[in-house]
Short mmCIF file of C-alpha atoms in Angstrom, two decimals:
data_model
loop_
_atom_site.label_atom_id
_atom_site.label_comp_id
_atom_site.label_asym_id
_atom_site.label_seq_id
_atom_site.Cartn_x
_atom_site.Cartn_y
_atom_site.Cartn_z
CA UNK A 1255 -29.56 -25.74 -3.09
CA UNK A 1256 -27.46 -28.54 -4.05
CA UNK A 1257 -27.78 -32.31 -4.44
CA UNK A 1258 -25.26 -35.09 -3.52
CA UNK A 1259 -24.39 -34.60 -7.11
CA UNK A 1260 -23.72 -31.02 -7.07
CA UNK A 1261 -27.14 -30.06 -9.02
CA UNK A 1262 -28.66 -27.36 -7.99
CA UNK A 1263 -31.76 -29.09 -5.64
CA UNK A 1264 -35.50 -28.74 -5.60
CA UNK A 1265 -37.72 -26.72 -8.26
CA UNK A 1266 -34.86 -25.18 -9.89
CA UNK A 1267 -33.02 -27.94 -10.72
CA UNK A 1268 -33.41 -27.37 -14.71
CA UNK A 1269 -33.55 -23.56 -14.46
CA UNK A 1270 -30.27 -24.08 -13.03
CA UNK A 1271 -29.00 -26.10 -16.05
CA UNK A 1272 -30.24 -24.06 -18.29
CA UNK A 1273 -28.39 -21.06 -16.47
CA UNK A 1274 -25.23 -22.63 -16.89
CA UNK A 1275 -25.33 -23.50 -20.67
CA UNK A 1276 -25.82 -19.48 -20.42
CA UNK A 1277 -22.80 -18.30 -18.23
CA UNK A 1278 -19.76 -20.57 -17.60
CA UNK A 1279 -19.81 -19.33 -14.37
CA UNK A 1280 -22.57 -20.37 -12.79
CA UNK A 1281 -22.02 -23.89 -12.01
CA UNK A 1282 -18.84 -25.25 -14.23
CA UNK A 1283 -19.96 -28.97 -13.73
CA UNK A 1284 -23.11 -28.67 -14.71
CA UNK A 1285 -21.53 -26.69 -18.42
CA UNK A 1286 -18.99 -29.54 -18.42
CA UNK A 1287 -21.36 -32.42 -18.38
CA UNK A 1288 -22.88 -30.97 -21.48
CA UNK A 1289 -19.34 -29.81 -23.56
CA UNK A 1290 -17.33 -31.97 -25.81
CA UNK A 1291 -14.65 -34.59 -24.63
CA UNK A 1292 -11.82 -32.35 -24.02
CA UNK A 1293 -8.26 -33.06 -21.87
CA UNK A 1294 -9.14 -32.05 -18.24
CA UNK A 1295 -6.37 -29.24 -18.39
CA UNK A 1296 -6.94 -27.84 -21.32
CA UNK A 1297 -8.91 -24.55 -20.56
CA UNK A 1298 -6.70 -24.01 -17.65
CA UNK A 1299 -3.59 -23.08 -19.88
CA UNK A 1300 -4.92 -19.92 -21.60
CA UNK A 1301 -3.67 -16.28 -20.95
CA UNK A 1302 -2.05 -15.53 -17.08
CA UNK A 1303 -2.40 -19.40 -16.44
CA UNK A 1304 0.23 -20.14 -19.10
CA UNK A 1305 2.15 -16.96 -18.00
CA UNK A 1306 2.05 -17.87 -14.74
CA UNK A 1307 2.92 -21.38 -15.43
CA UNK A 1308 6.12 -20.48 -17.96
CA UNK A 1309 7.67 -18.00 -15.24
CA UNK A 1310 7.65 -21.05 -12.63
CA UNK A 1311 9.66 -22.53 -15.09
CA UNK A 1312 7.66 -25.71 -15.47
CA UNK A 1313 7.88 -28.01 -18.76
CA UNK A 1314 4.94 -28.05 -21.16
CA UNK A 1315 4.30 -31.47 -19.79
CA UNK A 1316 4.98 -30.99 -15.91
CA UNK A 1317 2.40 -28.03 -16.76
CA UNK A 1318 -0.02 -29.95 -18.23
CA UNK A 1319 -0.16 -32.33 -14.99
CA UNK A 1320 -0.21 -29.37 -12.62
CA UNK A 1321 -3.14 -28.26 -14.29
CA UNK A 1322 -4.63 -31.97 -14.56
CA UNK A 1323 -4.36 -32.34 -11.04
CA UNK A 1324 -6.10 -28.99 -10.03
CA UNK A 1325 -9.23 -29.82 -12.58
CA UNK A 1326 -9.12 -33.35 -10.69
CA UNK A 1327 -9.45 -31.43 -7.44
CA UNK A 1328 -6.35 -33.66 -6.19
CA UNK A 1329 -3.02 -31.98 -4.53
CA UNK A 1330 -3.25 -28.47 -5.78
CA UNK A 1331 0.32 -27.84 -6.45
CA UNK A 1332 3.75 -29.52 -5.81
CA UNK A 1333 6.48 -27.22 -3.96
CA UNK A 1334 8.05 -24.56 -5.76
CA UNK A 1335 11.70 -26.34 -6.15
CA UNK A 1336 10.70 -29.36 -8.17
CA UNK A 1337 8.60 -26.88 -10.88
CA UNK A 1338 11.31 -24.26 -10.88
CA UNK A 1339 11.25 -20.93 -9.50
CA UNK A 1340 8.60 -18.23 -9.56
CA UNK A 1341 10.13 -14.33 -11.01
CA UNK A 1342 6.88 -12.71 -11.40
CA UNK A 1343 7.30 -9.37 -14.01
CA UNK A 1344 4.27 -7.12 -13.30
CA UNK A 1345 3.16 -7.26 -9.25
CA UNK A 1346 0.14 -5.10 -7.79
CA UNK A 1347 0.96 -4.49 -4.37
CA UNK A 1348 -2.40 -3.95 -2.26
CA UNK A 1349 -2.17 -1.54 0.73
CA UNK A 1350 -4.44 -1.03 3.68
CA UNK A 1351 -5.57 2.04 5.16
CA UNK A 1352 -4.34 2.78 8.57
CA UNK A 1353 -6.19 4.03 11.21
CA UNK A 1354 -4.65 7.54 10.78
CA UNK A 1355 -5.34 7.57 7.62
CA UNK A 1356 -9.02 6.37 8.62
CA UNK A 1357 -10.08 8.92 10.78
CA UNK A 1358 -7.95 11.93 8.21
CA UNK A 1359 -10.54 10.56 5.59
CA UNK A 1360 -13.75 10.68 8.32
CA UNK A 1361 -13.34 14.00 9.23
CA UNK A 1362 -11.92 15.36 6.02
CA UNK A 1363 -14.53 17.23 4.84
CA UNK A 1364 -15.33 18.91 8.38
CA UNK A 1365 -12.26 21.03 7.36
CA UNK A 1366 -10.29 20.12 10.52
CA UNK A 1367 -6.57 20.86 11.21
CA UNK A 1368 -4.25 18.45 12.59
CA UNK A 1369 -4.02 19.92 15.63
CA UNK A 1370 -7.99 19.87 15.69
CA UNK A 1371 -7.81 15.69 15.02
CA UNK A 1372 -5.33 15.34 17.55
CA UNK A 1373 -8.26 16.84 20.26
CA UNK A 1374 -10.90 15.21 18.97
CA UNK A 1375 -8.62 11.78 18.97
CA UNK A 1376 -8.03 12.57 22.44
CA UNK A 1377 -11.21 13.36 23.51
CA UNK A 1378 -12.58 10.03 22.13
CA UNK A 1379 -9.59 8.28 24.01
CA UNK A 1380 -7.65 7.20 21.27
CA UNK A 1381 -3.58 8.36 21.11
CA UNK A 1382 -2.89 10.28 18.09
CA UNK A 1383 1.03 10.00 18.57
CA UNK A 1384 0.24 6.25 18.73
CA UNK A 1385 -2.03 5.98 15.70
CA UNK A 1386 0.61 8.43 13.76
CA UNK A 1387 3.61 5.75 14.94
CA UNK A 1388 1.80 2.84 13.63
CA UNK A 1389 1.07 4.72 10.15
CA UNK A 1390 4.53 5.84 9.94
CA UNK A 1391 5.96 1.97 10.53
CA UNK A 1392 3.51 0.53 8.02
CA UNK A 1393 4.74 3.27 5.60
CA UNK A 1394 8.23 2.13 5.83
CA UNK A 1395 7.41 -1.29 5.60
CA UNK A 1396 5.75 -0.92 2.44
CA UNK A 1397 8.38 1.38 0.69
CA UNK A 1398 10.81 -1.85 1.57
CA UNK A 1399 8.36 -3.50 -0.83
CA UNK A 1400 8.09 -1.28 -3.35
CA UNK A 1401 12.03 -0.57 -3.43
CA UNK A 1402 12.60 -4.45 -2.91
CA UNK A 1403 10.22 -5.14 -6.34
CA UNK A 1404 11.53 -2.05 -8.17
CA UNK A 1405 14.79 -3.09 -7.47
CA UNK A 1406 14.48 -6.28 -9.25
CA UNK A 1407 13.29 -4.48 -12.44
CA UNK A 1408 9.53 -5.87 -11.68
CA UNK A 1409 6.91 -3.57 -12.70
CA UNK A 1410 4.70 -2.04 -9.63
CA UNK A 1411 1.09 -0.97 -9.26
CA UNK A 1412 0.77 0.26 -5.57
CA UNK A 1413 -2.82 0.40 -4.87
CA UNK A 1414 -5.32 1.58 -2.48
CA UNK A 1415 -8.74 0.04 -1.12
CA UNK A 1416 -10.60 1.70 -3.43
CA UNK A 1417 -8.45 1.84 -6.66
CA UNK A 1418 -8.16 -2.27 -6.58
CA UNK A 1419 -10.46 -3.78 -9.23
CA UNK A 1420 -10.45 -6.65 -11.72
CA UNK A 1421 -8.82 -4.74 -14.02
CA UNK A 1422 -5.26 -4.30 -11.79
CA UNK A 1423 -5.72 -7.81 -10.94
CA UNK A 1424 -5.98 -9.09 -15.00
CA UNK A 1425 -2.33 -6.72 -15.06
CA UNK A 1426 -0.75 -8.18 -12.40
CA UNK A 1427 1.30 -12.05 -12.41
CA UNK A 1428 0.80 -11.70 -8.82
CA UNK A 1429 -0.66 -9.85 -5.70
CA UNK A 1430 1.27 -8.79 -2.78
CA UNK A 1431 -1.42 -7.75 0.34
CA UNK A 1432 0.81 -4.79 2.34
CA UNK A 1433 -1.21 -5.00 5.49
CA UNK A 1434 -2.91 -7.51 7.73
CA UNK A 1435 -4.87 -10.17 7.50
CA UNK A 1436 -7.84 -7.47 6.40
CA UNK A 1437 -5.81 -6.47 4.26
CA UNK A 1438 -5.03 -10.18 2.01
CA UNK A 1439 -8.55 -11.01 2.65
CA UNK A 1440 -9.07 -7.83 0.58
CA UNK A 1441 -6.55 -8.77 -2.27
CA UNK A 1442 -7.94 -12.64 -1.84
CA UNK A 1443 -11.72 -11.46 -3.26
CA UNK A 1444 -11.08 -9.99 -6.67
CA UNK A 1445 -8.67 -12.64 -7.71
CA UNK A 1446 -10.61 -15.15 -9.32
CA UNK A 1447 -8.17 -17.01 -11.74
CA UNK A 1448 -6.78 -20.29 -9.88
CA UNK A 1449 -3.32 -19.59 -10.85
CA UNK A 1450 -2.32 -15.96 -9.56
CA UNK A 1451 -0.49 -15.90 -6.65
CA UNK A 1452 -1.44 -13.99 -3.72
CA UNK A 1453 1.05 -12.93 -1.02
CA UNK A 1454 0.76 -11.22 2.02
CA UNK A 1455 3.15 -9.20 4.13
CA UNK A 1456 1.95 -7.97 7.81
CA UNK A 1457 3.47 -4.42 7.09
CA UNK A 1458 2.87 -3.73 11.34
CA UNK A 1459 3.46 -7.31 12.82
CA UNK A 1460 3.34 -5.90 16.39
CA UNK A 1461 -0.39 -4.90 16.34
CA UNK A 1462 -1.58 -7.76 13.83
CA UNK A 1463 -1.46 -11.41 14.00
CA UNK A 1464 -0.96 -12.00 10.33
CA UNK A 1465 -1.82 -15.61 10.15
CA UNK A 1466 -2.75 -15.29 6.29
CA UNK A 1467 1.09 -13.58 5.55
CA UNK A 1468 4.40 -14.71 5.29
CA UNK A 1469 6.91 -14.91 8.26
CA UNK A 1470 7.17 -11.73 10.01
CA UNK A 1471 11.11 -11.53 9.45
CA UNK A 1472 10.61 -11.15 5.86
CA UNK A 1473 8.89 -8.31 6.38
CA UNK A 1474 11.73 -6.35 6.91
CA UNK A 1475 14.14 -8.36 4.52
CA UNK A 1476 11.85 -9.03 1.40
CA UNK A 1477 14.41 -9.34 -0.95
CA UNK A 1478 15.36 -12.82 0.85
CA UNK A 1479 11.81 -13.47 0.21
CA UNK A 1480 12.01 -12.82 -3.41
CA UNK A 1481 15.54 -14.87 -3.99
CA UNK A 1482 13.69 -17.93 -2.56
CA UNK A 1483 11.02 -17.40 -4.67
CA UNK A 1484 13.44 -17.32 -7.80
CA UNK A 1485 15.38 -20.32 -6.67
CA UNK A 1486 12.30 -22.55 -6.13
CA UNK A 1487 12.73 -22.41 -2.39
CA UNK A 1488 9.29 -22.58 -1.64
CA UNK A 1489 5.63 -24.44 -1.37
CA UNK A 1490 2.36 -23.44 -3.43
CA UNK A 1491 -0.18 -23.79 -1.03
CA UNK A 1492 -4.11 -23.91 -2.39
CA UNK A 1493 -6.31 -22.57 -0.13
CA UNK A 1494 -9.74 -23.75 -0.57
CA UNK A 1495 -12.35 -20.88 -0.85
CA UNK A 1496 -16.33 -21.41 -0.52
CA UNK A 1497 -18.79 -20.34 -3.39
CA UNK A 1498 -22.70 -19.34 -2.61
CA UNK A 1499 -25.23 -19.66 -4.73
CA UNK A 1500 -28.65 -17.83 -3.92
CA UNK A 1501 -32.41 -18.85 -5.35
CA UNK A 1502 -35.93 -18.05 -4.42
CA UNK A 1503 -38.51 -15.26 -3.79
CA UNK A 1504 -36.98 -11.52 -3.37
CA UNK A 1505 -33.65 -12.10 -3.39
CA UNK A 1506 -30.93 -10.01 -4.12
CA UNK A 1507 -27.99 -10.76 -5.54
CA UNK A 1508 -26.07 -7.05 -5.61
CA UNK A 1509 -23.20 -7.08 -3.18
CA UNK A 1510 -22.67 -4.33 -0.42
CA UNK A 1511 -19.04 -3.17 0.55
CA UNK A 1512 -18.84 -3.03 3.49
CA UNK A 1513 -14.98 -2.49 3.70
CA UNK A 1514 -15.67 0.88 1.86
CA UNK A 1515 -18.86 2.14 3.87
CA UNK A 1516 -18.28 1.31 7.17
CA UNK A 1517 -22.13 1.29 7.84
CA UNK A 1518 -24.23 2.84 10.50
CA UNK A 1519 -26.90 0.78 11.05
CA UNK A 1520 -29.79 2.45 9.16
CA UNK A 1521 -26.50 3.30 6.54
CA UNK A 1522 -26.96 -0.76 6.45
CA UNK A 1523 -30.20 -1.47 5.82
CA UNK A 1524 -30.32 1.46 3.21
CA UNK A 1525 -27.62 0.33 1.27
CA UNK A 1526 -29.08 -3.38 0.80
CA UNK A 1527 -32.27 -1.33 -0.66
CA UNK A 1528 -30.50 1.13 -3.32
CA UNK A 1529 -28.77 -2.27 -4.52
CA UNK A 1530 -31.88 -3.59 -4.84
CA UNK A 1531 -33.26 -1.04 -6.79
CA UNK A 1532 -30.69 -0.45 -9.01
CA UNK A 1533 -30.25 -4.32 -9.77
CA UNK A 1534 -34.26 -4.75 -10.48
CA UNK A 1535 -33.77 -5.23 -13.88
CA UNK A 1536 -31.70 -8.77 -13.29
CA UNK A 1537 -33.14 -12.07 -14.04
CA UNK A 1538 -33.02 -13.80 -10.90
CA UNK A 1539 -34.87 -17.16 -12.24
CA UNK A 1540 -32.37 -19.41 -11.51
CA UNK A 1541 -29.54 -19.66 -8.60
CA UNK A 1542 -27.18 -16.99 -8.95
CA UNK A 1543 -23.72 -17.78 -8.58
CA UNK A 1544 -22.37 -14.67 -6.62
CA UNK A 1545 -19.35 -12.83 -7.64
CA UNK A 1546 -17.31 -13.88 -4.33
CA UNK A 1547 -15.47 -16.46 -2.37
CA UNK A 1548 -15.30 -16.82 1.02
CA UNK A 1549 -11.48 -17.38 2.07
CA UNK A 1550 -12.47 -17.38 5.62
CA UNK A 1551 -16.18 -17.66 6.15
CA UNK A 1552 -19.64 -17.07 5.66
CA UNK A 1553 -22.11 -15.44 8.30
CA UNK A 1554 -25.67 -15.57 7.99
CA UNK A 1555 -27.58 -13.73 10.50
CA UNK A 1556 -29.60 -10.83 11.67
CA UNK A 1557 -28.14 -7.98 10.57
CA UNK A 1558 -26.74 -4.83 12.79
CA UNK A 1559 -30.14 -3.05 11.69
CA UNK A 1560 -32.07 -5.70 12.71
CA UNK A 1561 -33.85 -4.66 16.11
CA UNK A 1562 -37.24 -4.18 17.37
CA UNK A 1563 -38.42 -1.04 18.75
CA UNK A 1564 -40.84 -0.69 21.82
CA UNK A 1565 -41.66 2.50 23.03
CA UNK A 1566 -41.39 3.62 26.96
CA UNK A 1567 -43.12 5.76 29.12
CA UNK A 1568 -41.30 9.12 28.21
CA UNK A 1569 -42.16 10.35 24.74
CA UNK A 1570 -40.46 9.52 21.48
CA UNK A 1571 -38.23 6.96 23.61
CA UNK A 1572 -37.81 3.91 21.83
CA UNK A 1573 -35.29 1.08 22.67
CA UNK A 1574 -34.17 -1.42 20.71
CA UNK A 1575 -33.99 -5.98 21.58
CA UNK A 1576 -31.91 -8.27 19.33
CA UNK A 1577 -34.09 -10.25 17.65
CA UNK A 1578 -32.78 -13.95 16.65
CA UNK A 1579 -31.81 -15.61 13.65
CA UNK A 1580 -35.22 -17.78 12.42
CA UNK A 1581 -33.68 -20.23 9.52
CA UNK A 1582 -34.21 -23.95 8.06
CA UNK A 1583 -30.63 -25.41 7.73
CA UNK A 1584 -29.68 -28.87 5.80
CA UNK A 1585 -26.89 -30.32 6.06
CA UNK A 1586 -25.01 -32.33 3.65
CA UNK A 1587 -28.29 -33.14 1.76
CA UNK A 1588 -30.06 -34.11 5.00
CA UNK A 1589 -33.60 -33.59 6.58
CA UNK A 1590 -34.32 -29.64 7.07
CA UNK A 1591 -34.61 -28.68 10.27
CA UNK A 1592 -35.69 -25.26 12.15
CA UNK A 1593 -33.57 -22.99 13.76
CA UNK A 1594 -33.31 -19.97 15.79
CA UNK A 1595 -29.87 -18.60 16.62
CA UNK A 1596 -27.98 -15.96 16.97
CA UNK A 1597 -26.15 -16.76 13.61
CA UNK A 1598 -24.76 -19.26 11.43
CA UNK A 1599 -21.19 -19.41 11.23
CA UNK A 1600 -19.38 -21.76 7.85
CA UNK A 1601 -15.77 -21.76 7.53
CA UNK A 1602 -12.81 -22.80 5.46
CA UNK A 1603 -9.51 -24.60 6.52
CA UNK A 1604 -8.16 -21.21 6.26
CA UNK A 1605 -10.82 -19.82 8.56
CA UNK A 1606 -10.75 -22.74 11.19
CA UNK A 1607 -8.05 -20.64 13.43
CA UNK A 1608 -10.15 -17.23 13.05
CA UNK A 1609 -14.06 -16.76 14.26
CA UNK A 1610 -15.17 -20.00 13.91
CA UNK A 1611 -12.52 -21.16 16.63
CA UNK A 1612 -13.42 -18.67 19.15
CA UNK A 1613 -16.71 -19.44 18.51
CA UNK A 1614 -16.52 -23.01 19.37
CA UNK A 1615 -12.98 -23.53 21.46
CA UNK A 1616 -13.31 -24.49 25.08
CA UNK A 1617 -12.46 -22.36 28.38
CA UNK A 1618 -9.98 -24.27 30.67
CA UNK A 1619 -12.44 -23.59 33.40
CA UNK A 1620 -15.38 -25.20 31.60
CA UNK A 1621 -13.11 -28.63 30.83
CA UNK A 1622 -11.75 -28.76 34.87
CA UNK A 1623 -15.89 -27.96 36.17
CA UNK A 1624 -16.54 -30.92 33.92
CA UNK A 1625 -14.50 -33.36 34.72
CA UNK A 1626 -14.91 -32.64 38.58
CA UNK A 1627 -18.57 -33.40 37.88
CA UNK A 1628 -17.46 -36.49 36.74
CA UNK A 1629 -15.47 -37.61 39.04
CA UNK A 1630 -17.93 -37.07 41.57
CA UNK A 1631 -20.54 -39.34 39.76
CA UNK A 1632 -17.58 -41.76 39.64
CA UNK A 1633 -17.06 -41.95 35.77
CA UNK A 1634 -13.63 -40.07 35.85
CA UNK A 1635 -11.04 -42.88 37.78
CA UNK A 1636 -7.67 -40.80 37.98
CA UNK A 1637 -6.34 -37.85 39.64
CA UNK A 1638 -8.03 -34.51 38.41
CA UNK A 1639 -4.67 -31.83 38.11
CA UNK A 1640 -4.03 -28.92 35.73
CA UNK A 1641 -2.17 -31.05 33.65
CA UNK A 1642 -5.00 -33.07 32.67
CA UNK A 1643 -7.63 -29.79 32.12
CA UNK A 1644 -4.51 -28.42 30.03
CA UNK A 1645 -4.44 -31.45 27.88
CA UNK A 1646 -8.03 -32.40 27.12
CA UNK A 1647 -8.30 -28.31 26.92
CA UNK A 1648 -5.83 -28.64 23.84
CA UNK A 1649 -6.55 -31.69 22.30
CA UNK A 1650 -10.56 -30.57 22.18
CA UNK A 1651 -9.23 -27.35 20.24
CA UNK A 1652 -7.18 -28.78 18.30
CA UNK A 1653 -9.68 -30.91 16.88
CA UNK A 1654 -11.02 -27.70 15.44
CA UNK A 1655 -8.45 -27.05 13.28
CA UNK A 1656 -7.36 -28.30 9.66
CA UNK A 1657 -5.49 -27.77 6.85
CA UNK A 1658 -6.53 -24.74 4.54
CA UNK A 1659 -5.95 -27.30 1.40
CA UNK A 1660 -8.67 -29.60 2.77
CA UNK A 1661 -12.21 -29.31 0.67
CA UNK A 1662 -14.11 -28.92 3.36
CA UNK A 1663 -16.44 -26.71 5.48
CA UNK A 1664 -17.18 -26.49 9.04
CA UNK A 1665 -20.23 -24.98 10.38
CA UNK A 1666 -21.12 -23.71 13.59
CA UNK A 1667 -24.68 -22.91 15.14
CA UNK A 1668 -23.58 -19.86 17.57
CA UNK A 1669 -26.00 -19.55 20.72
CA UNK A 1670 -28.56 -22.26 19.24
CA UNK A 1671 -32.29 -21.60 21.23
CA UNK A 1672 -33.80 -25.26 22.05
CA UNK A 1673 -37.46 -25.81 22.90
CA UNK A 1674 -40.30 -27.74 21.70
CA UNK A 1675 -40.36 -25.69 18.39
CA UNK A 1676 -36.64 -25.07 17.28
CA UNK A 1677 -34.05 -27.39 17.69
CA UNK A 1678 -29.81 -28.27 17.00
CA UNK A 1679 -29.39 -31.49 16.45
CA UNK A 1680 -25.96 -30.76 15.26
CA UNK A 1681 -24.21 -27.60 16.56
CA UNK A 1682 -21.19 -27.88 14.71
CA UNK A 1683 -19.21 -30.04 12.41
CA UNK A 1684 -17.62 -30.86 8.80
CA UNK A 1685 -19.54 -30.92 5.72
CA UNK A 1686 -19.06 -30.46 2.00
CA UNK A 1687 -22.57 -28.21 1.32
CA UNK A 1688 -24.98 -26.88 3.67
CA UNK A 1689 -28.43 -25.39 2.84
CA UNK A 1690 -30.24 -22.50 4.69
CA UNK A 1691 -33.50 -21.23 3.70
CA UNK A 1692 -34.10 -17.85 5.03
CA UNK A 1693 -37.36 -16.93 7.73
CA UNK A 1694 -35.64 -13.30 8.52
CA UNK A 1695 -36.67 -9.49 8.39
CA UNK A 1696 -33.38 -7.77 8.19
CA UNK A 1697 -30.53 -10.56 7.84
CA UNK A 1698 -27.56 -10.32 5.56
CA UNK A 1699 -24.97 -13.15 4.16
CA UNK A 1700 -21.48 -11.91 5.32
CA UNK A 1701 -18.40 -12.95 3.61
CA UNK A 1702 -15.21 -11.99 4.95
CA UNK A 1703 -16.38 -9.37 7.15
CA UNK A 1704 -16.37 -7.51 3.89
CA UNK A 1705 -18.70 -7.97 1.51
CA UNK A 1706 -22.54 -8.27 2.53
CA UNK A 1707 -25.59 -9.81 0.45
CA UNK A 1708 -29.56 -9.01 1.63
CA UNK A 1709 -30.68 -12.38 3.37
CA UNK A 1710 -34.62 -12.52 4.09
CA UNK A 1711 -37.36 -14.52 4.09
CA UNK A 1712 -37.90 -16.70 1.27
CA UNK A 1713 -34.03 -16.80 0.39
CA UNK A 1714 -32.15 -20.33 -0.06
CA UNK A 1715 -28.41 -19.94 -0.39
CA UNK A 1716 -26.37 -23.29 -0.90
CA UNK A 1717 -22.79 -23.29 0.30
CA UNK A 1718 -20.31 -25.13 -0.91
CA UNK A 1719 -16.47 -25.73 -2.08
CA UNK A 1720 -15.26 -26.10 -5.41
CA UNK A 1721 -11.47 -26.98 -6.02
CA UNK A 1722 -11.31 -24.57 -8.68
CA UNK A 1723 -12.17 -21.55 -6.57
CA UNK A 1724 -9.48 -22.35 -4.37
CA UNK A 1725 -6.70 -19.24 -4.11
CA UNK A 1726 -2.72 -19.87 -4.84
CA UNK A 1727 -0.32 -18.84 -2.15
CA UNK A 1728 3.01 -19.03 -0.98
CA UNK A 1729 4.92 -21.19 2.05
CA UNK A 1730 8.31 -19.78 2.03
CA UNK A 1731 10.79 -22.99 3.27
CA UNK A 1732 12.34 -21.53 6.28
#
């Protein structure tokens, strides 16, 4: 956990000091506060950061600001036209698997024919002339890519799921994410250096939003897309990202994939313990900064596995009850209070328009039941239409919303139980750290809907933003 100062709080306060002196990672302020008097930029101008930073075209000066103003943790970037234009030489183009491809891979090793996938599709309900459409469109739209970067004379890794590591991301001056949202949230959590673009194109625009990617016209004419990034037509835009740090008894700091496993739930639970026994040998005396960043959020809850099992009348019958969330939760550095839930939801600016909004946004029916209640206890003085529910519908919303730049977090308390034990006096709101202390059995940190860490009792993770985690991408003027 975290003080008002950014320290790591509580008992491990100096193991966490001493932890950073260790590993530059873990905890760059507390390192700095201990290093010589050095410009504020300076570190930030070594290997792809200069590389990046000579192919915008900027001056050593105008780069040396840049940078100052990203270690200040003010305005990330400026727009693309006033540093010059951005002609990236080596790109590593990152592409999802479709869900053809998906279920080819499931039932691979069952030896099945096509014509045998096609029934089995069928029988589950699912179209297989559909699912071989949308692979087919997806395909096209990433050859337009390809062709579109190869065409230029830049340099292309095309890479699957599982072939994209650190080491294609150290090769590339940027990342292109040829899929959905999944998809750049994928390319987004291996890219660690504050200066690499990341870029997404929604490669099937009709079946995904693609909130996180660029316009869906350019899509199918991304060599406009490239010209305006040579001629400076364009915006960097920041994103903040959150960092976790975990401390305490039995934790675990060994990440689980779940992009690549796409766990059953016993799969789950036995994947968080052959992590744990292969990473038994790690020092875990001190808060572990862990090797992600949320771009959207972080979950902590129960996991799928988590259930309790009561047997029936007939034999070897069991059935299985959700069990709640059981958590302490500060907020900001306040009191800790007790919670049980059905899961803690924290979110970027990025992430503000993706679970965290449907977790929290208002029905129009709830707003016009409200407001008829009062008017009948005479606190509501003007006519009750549609237009009204509409607008106090939207501005309520809105307010749920903000900018992906903005170092901030917003949490949310989904389903919070109330009684004489457990309260919420806060379900939701903005904060810049939060603090839960885990009281589960089976519970798992979720970032991303991708990448899971073990959660149980005993377990403090502190969650927080730091402007230097935050991920470079692209508004394309229109």
């Amino acid at each position: 956990m975290f003080s008002s100062s950014g320290f790591p709080c509580g008992r491990l306060r100096l193991a966490g000091r001493a932890a950073a002196r260790r590993s530059p990672l873990l905890c760059p302020r507390m390192a700095a506060s201990s290093a010589p008097s050095a410009p504020p930029w300076l570190p930030l101008l070594g290997g792809a950061h200069r590389r990046l930073l000579a192919l915008g075209g900027l001056s050593p000066s105008a780069a040396a600001a840049a940078a100052g103003r990203g270690a200040a943790g003010a305005a990330p970037c400026g727009s693309g036209a006033a540093g010059g234009g951005f002609r990236p030489s080596r790109v590593a183009v990152v592409v999802k698997t479709t869900r053809y491809e998906f279920e080819q891979q499931r039932y691979r090793y069952a030896g099945l024919s096509e014509e045998d996938l096609k029934q089995l599709l069928a029988l589950k309900g699912s179209n297989y002339a559909g699912l071989l459409e949308r692979h087919r469109i997806h395909t096209k739209n990433v050859e337009h890519v390809v062709d579109s970067l190869r065409n230029e004379r830049i340099e292309v890794r095309l890479v699957k799921r599982r072939e994209y590591n650190e080491e294609t991301v150290r090769w590339a001056d940027a990342v292109i994410s040829a899929g959905g949202d999944g998809t750049m949230l994928l390319a987004a959590s291996k890219v660690f250096d504050k200066f690499k673009p990341v870029i997404g194109i929604n490669t099937d625009p009709e079946r995904s939003e693609g909130h996180l990617c660029l316009p869906v016209r350019y899509t199918y004419s991304f060599p406009e897309a490239l010209q305006k990034l040579y001629r400076g037509e364009f915006r960097w835009q920041w994103r903040q990202r959150i960092r976790l740090y975990l401390e305490g008894t039995g934790i675990n700091p060994a990440p689980v994939d779940l992009h690549e496993q796409q766990l059953s739930q016993e799969q789950h639970s036995r994947a968080h313990i052959n992590e744990r026994f292969q990473d038994q040998g790690s020092d875990i005396s001190g808060p572990h900064l862990l090797p992600v960043r949320a771009l959207n959020e972080v979950f902590i809850g129960e996991s799928l596995s988590s259930r309790e099992n009561f047997k029936s009348c007939k034999p070897s019958f069991k059935f299985s009850l959700h069990r709640a969330s059981y958590y302490e939760i500060s907020v900001d550095d306040g009191p800790w209070e007790k919670q049980k839930s059905s899961g803690l939801n924290v979110c970027t600016g990025t992430g503000s328009k993706a679970w965290s909004y449907n977790i929290n946004k208002v029905a129009h029916q709830a707003v016009e039941e409200i407001l008829k209640m009062a008017k009948k206890h005479g606190s509501l003085n003007m006519p009750l239409n549609m237009e009204l529910v509409q607008k106090v519908t939207n501005d309520y919303n809105d307010c749920l919303l903000y900018s992906p730049e903005e170092p901030k977090m917003f949490f949310s308390v989904r389903e919070p139980i109330v009684n004489r034990v457990f309260s919420s006096s806060r379900q939701r709101g903005f904060s810049s750290k939060v603090c839960v202390r885990s009281r589960c059995w089976d519970a798992c940190m979720v970032v991303d809907g991708g990448t899971s860490f073990e959660f149980n009792d005993g377990a403090i993770a502190s969650i927080l933003i730091d402007t230097e985690d935050s991920l470079c991408t692209v508004l394309l003027e229109e």
